[in-house]
Structures are given as C-alpha cells and as structure tokens.
mmCIF file of C-alpha atoms in Angstrom:
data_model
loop_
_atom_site.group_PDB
_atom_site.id
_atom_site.type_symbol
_atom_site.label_atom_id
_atom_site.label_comp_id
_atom_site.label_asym_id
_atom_site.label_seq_id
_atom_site.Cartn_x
_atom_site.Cartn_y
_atom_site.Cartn_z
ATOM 1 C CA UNK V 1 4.517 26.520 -42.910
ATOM 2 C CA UNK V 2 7.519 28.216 -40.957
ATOM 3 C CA UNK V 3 5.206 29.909 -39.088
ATOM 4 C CA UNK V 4 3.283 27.183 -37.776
ATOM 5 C CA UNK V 5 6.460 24.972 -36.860
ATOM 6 C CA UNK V 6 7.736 28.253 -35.017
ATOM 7 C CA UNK V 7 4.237 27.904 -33.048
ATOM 8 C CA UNK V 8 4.642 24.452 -32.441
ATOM 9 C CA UNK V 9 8.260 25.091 -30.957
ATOM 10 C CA UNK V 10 6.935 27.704 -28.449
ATOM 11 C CA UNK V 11 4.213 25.878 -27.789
ATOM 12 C CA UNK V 12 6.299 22.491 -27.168
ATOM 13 C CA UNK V 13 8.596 24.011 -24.729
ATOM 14 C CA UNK V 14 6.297 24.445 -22.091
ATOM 15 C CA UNK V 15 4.867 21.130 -22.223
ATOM 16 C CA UNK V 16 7.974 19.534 -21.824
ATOM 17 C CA UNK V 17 8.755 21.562 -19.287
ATOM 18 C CA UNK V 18 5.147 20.650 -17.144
ATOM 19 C CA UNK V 19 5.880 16.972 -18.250
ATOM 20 C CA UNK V 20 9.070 17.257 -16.605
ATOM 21 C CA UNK V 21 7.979 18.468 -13.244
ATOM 22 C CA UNK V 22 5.333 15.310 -12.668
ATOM 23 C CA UNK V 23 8.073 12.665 -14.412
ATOM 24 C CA UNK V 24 10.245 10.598 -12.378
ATOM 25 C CA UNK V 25 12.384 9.746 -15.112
ATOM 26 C CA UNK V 26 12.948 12.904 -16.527
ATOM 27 C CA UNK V 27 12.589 15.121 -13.388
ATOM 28 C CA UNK V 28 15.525 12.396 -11.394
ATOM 29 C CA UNK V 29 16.164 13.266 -7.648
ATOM 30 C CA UNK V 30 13.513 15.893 -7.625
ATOM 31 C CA UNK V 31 11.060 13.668 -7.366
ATOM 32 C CA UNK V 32 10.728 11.937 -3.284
ATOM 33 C CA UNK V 33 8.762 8.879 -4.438
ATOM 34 C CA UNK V 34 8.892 5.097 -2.813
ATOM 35 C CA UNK V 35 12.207 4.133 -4.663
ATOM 36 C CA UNK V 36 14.472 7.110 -3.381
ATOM 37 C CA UNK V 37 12.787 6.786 0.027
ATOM 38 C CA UNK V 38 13.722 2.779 -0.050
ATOM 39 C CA UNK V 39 16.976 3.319 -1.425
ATOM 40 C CA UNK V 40 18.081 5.826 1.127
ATOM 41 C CA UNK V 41 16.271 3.481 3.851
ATOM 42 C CA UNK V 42 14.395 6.086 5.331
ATOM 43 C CA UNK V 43 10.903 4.515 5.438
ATOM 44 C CA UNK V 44 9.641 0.762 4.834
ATOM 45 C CA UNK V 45 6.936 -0.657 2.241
ATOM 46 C CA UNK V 46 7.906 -4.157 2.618
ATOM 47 C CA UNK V 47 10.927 -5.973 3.019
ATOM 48 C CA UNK V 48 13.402 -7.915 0.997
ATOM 49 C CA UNK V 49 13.771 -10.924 2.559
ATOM 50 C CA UNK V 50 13.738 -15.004 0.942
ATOM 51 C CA UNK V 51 12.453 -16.637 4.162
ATOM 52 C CA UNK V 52 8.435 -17.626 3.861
ATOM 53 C CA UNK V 53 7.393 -14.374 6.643
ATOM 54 C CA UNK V 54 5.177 -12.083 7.008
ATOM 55 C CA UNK V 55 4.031 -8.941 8.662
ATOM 56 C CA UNK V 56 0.320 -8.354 9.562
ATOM 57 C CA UNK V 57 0.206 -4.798 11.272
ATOM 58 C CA UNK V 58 -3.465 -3.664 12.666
ATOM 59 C CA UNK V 59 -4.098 0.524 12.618
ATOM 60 C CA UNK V 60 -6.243 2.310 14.985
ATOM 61 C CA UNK V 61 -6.446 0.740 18.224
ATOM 62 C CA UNK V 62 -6.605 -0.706 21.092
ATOM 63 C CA UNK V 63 -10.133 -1.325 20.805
ATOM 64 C CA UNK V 64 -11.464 -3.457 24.014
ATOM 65 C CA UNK V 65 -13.646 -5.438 21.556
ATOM 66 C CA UNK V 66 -11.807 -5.768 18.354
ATOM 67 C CA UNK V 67 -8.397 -5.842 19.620
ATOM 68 C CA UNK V 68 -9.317 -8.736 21.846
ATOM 69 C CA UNK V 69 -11.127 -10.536 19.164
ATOM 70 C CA UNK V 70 -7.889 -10.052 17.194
ATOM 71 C CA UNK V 71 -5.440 -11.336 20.246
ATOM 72 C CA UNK V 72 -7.667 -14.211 20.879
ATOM 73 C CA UNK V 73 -7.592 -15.235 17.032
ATOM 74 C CA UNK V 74 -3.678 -14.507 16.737
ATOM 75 C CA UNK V 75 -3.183 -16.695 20.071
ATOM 76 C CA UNK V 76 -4.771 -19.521 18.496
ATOM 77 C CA UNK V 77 -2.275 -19.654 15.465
ATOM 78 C CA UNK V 78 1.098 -18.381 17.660
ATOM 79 C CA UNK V 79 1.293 -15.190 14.901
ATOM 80 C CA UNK V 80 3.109 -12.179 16.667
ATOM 81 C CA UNK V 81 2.044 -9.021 14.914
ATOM 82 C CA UNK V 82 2.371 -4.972 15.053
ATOM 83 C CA UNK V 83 -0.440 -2.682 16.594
ATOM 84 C CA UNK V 84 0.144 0.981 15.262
ATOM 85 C CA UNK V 85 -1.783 2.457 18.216
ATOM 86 C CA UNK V 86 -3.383 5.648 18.457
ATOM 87 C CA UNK V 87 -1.336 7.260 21.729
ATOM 88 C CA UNK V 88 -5.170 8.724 23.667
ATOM 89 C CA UNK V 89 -6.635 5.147 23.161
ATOM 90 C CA UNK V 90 -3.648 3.772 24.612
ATOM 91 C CA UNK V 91 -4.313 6.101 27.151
ATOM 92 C CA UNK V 92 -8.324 4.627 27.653
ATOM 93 C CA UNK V 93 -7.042 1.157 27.645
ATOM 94 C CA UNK V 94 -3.679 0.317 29.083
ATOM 95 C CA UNK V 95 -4.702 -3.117 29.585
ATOM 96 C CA UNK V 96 -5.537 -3.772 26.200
ATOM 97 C CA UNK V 97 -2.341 -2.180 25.183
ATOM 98 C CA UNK V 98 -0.790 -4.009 28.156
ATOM 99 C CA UNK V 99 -2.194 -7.226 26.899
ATOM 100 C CA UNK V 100 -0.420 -6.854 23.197
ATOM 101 C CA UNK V 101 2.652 -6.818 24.787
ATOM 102 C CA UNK V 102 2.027 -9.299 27.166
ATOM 103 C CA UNK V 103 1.411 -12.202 23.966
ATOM 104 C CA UNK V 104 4.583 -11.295 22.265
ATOM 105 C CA UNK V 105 3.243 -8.500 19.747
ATOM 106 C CA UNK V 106 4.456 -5.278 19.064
ATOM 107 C CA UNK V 107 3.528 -1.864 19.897
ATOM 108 C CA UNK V 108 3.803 0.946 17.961
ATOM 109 C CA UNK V 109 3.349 4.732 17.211
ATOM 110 C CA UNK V 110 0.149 5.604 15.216
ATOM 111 C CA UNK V 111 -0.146 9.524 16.234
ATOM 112 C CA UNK V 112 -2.015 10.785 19.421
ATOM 113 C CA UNK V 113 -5.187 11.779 17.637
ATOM 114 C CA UNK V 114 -4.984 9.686 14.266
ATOM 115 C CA UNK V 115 -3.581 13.297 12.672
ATOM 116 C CA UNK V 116 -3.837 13.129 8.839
ATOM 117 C CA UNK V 117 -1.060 15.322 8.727
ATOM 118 C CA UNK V 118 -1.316 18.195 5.626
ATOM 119 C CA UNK V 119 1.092 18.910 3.648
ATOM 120 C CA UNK V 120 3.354 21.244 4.089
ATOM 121 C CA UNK V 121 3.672 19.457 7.616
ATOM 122 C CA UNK V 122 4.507 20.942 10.510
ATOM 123 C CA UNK V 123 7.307 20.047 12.369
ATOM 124 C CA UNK V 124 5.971 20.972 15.832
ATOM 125 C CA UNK V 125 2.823 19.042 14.760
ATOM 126 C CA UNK V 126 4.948 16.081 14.152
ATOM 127 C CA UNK V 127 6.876 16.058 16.827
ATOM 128 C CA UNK V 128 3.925 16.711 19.644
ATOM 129 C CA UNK V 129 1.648 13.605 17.883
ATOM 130 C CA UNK V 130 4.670 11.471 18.178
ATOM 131 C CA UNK V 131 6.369 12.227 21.626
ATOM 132 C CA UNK V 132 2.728 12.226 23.909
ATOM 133 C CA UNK V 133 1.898 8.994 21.599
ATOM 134 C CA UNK V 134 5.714 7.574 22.586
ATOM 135 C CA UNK V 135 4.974 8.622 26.535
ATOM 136 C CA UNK V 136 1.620 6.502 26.602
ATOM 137 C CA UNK V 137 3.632 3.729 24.733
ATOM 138 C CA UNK V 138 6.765 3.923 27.410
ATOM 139 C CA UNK V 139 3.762 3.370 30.314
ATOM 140 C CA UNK V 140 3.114 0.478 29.085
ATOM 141 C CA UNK V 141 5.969 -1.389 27.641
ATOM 142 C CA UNK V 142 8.743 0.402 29.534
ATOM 143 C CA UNK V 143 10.495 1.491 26.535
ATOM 144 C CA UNK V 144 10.106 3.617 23.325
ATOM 145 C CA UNK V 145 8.840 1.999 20.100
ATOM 146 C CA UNK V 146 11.001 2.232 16.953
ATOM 147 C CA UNK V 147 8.073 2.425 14.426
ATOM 148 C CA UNK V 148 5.760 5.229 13.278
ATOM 149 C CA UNK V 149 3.073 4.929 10.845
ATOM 150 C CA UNK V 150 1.644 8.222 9.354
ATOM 151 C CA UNK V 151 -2.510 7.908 9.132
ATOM 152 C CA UNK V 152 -3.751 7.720 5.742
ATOM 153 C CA UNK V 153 -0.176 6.835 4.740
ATOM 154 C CA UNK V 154 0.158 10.460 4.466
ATOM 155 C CA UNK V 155 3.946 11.908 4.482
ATOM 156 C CA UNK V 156 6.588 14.751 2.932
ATOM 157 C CA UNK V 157 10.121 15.286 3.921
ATOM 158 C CA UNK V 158 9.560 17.143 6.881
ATOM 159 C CA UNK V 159 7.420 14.360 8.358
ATOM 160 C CA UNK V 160 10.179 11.590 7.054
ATOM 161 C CA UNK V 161 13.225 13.474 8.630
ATOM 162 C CA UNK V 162 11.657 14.658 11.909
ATOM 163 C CA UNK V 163 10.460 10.680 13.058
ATOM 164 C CA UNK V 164 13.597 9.387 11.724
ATOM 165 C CA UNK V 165 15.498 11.897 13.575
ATOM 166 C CA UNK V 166 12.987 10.580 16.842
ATOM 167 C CA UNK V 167 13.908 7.389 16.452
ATOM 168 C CA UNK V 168 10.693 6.180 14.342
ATOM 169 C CA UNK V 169 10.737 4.877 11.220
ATOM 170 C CA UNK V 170 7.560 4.958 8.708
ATOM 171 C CA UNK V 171 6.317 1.887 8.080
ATOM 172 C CA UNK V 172 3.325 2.326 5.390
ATOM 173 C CA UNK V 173 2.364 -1.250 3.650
ATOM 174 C CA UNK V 174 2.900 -3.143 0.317
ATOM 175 C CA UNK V 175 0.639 -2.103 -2.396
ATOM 176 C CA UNK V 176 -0.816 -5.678 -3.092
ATOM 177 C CA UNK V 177 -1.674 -6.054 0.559
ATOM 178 C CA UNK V 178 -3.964 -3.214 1.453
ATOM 179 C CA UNK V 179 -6.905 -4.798 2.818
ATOM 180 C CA UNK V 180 -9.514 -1.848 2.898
ATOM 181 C CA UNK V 181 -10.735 -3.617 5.908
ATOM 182 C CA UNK V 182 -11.924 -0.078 7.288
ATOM 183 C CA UNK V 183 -14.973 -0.269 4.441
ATOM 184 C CA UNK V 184 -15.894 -3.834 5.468
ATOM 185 C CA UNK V 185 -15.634 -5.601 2.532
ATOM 186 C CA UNK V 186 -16.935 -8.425 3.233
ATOM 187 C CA UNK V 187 -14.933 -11.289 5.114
ATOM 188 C CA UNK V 188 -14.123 -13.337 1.765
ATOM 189 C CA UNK V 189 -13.114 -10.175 0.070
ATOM 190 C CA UNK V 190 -10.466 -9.425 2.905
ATOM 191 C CA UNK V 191 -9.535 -12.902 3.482
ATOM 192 C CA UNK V 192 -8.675 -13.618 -0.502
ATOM 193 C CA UNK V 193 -6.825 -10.360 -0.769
ATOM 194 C CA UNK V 194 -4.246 -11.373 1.546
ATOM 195 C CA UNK V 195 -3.869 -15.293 0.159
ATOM 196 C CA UNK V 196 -3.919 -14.531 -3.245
ATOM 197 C CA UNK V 197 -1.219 -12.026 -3.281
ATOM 198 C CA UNK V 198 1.166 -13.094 -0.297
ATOM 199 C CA UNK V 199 4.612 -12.985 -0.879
ATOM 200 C CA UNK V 200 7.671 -13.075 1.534
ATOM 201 C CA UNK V 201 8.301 -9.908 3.194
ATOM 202 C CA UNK V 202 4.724 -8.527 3.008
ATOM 203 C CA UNK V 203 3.641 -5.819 5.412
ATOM 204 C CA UNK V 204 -0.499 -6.595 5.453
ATOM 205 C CA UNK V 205 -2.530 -3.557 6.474
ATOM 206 C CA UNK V 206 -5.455 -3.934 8.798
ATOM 207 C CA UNK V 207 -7.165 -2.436 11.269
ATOM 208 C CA UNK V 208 -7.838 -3.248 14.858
ATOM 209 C CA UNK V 209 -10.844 -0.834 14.794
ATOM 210 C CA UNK V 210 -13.316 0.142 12.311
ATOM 211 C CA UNK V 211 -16.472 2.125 12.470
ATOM 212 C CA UNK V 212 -19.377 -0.517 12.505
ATOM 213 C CA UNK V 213 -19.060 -4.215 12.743
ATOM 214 C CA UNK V 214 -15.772 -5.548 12.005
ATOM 215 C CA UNK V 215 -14.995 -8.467 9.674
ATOM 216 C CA UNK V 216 -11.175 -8.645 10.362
ATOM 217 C CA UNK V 217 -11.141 -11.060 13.049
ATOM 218 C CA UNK V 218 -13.104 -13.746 10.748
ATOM 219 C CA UNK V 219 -11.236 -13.181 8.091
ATOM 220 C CA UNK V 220 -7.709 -13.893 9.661
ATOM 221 C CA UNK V 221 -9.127 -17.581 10.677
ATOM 222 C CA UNK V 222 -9.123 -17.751 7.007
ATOM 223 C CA UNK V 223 -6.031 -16.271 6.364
ATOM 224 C CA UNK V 224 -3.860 -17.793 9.053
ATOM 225 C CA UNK V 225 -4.500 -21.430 8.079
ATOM 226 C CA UNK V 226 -4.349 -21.382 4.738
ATOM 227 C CA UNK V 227 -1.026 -19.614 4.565
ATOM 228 C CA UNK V 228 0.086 -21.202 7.251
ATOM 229 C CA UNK V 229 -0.183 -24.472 4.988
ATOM 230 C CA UNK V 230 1.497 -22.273 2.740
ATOM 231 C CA UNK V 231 4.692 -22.601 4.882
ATOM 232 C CA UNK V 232 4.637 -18.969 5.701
ATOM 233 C CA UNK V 233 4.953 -17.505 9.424
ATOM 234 C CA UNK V 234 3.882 -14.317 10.914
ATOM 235 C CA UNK V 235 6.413 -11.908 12.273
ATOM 236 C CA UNK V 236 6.437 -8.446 13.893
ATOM 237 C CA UNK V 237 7.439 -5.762 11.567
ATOM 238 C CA UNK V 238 10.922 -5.434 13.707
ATOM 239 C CA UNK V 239 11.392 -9.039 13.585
ATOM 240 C CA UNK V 240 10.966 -8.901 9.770
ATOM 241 C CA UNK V 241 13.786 -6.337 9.832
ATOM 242 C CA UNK V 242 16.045 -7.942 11.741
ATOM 243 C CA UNK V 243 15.681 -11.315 9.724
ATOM 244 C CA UNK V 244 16.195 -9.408 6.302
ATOM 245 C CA UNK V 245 19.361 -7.554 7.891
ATOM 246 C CA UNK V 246 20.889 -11.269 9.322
ATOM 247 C CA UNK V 247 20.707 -12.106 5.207
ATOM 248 C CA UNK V 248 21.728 -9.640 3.923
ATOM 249 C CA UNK V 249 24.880 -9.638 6.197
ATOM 250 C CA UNK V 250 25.030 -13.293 5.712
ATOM 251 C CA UNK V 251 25.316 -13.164 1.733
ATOM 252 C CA UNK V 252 27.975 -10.236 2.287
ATOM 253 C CA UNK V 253 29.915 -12.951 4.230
ATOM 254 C CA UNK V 254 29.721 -15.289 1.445
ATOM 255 C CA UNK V 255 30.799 -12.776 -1.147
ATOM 256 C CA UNK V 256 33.639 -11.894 0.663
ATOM 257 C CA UNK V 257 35.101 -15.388 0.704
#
C-alpha cells in the first residue's frame, strides 16, 4: 500500500505541474489572456460604457461593391462605423477609402496583405504590415489612424507592444458579437446574432468583403432598425472610447466631492 501511494505522489507531481502551465488561476501573471491585456489597457474587446452605443467595425476592405453597398445602407440610418482596411486595397481604391471618410466613418489599420501573423511574431513583420498600411491610410485621410486590428484576431506580446508602441491599438471584438459573416450564414442568421445579444459597448465584427455573395449589407437593414428602436446608436470605435473615458472621468468627479 506504501508503495502505491509513493507512485501516486510521483506520479501527481507532474500533473500538477502541466495543470499549472495551461491554468490561469494557478499559473497568475504568466498567463497573457484578455483580462491582463484589459486591465493593463493595452488592447480593446469591448468597452465599458452605460450609454445605449455601439460599434459595428467591417474587416477586409474597401471593396468597390460591398463597401458601397455598406455606405449606402449606413447613410440611410446616420450610423458612423470603423473600416479595418487592408493597406494594398486601399491602395486599388482610394476613392472608396476616400468615400468612408468622406460620410463620417473611420479608417483604420488592417495589415498590408491581411498577414495572419505566426507566432513567435516578428517584429520587423509587424512593423512593415503596419507602417506601408499607415502610409496608404495618411493618403487618404491626411493623418495616421490610431487603431490596428490583427487578422484572424491573431496576437502575442511582441505584436501587442510593437503597435502600441506605433501608436495602434488592437481592437479584436466581443465574443457574443462575432458575426461569421465571412461563411455567409445566411442573412437572418447574421442579422439575429447581433439583436439578440447587443449590449452597450459592443464592438460587432463584420466584414466589408467576403469571398462569394455577401449577405452583410441585408442584414444591417435588419439590424439597424430594430436596434435602433432599441434606443441604441452606432458609434466609431474611437468615439466609443472617448465616450467611455468622459464617464469614467465624470464618476471620478463625483467621487471626489
């Protein structure tokens, strides 16, 4: 019997030890998951905020037919949004690009050539996807962007500190509001994903380009309306920002009196 409980001991340690390594409450600050990367503010799910707004954000363009289709539906219900753009299609259509700006949306960095970056990342990688991507964006808005978003929602720490260090801060989405869009779901199935699950402060993932027919454009003249009835309105992802910082300063005012 000692024997086997002197087995079980040797054989114990070792498991704890791999249990350890994948646990984030026993392994603490080795672990760089979405809590320590919100808590040191170094990249943005969704944010905090009590006011009825949201972000839609549309990957992969500009896209001279969807991204238009897109405009002309977001026109219709006055929603300002963010296009992560892919810097070389920026490149092919400037006007497109030109014409996000134009109706009060926002531009930002999506990598040069849609990298899925692999981990380990490389910094030089990093830094050439985001800086030619950041020159095509400076063409046509006259200024640099602020916001990066990794393809694939792929990141480590390298990719983290080098774009915060360019002035770009990941933006990936919340959980409940990744639309799979992409794999053309159907319009109903894209449409009810973002109603039934909205909640102030969302960042909505979609995409402003897909491979075959799209079904985002139909599906936000669902989704605008109804949560528009809602009482909800539809912000960049920097205006969202700014709006959570304004109360968060304002309730530090309050608790100082």
């Amino acid at each position: 019997m000692n024997s086997i409980r002197r087995i079980s001991a040797v054989l114990l340690v070792p498991l704890l030890l791999l249990i350890s390594c994948y646990s984030p409450a026993l392994a603490g600050a080795d672990i760089k998951n979405r809590q320590y990367h919100e808590q040191k503010g170094d990249m943005i799910w969704e944010v905090p905020i009590s006011q009825k707004v949201i972000a839609l954000t549309f990957d992969d363009g500009p896209d001279p037919t969807e991204t238009a289709q897109i405009l002309d539906v977001l026109q219709e219900y006055n929603a300002k949004c963010t296009f992560f753009a892919i810097g070389k299609k920026i490149a092919a259509y400037p006007e497109i690009a030109g014409r996000v700006i134009s109706e009060g949306h926002e531009l930002a960095n999506h990598t040069y050539n849609h990298v899925y970056f692999k981990r380990p990342i490389s910094v030089g990688q990093v830094m050439k996807e985001l800086k030619q991507t950041e020159d095509e964006i400076v063409k046509v808005t006259g200024h640099h962007s602020s916001l990066f978003r990794p393809p694939g929602g792929m990141y480590d720490e390298t990719l983290v500190n080098v774009s915060n260090r360019m002035g770009l801060k990941p933006v990936l989405w919340s959980w409940h509001q990744d639309t799979r869009d992409w794999n053309r779901p159907g319009v109903w199935s894209i449409s009810s994903k973002v109603i039934k699950n909205a909640r102030s402060g969302d960042i909505v993932l979609f995409h402003d380009y897909v491979h075959g027919q799209s079904q985002t454009h139909e599906a936000l003249q669902i989704i605008l309306p109804a949560l528009e009835k809602q009482g909800y309105r539809f912000v960049t992802v920097s205006e969202l920002i700014r709006l959570s910082d304004s109360e968060k300063a304002a309730e530090s005012r309050q608790l100082a009196y």
